[in-house]
Coordinates of C-alpha atoms in Angstrom, one line a residue:
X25 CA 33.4 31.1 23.7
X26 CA 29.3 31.1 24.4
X27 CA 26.8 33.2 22.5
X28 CA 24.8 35.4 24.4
X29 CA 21.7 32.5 24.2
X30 CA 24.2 29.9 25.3
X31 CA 25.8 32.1 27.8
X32 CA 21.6 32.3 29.2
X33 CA 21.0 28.7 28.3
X34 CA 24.3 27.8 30.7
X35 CA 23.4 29.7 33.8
X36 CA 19.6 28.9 33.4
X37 CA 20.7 25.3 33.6
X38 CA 23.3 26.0 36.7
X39 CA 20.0 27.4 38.4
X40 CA 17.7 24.2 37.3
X41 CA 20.4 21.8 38.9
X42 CA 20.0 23.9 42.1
X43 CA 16.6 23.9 42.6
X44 CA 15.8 20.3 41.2
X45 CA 17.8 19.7 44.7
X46 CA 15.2 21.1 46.2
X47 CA 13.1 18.0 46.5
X48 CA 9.6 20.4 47.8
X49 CA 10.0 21.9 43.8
X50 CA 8.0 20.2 40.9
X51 CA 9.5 20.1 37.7
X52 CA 7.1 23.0 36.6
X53 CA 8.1 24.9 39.3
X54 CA 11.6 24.6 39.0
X55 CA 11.4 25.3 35.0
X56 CA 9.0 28.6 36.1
X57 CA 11.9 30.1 38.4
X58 CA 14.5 29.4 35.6
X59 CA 12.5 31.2 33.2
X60 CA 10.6 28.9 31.3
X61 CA 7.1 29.4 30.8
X62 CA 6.6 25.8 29.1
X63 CA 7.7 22.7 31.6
X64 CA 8.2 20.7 28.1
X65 CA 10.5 23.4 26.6
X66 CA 12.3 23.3 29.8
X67 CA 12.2 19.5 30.5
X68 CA 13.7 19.1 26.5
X69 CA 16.7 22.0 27.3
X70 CA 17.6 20.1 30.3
X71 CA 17.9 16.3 28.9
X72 CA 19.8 17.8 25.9
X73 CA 22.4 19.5 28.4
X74 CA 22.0 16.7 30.8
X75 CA 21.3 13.5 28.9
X76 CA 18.7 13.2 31.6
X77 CA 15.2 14.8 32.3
X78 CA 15.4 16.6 35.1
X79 CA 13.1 13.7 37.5
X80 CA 15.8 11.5 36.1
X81 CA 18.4 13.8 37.3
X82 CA 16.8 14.7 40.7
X83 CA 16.5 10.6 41.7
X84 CA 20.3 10.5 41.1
X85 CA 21.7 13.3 42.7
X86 CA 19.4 13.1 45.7
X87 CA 20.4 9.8 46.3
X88 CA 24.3 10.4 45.9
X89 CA 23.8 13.3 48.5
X90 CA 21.8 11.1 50.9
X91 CA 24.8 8.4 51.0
X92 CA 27.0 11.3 51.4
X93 CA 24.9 12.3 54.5
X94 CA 25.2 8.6 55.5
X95 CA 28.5 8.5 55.4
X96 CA 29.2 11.6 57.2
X97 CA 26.7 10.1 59.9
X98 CA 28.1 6.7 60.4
X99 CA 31.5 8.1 60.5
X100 CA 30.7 11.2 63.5
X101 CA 29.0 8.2 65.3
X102 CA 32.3 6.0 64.9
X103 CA 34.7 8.6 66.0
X104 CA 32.1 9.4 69.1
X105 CA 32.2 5.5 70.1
X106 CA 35.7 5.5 70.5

């Protein structure tokens, strides 16, 4: 069971994975929106939760998601070959 501050902490942190997707975002933009009025508050939170900062995070996930992409790609361009 959360407290109410982990309860905010959680879904502040759901909404800082969906915008650091968001690759037109800075950090400071992204910590803003999640209600963070310091970036370095924010960017602490998030490697605590994360065991990444959240540039660290971005790099990864953005590059999982474009070789999803490229996958899909390759594989609608093999089906449409045959």
């Amino acid at each position: 069971h959360q407290s109410p501050m982990q309860y905010v902490q959680t879904q502040r942190m759901d909404r800082a994975r969906a915008y650091l997707k968001n690759p037109y975002l800075s950090v400071k933009q992204v910590a803003t929106r999640c209600g963070y009025p310091d970036a370095n508050l924010f960017v602490r939170t998030f490697k605590r939760h994360h065991n990444l900062p959240p540039g660290k995070w971005r790099l990864k996930h953005v590059f999982e998601l474009l070789a999803l992409v490229r996958l899909i790609i390759f594989h609608k361009a093999d089906k449409e070959e045959v």
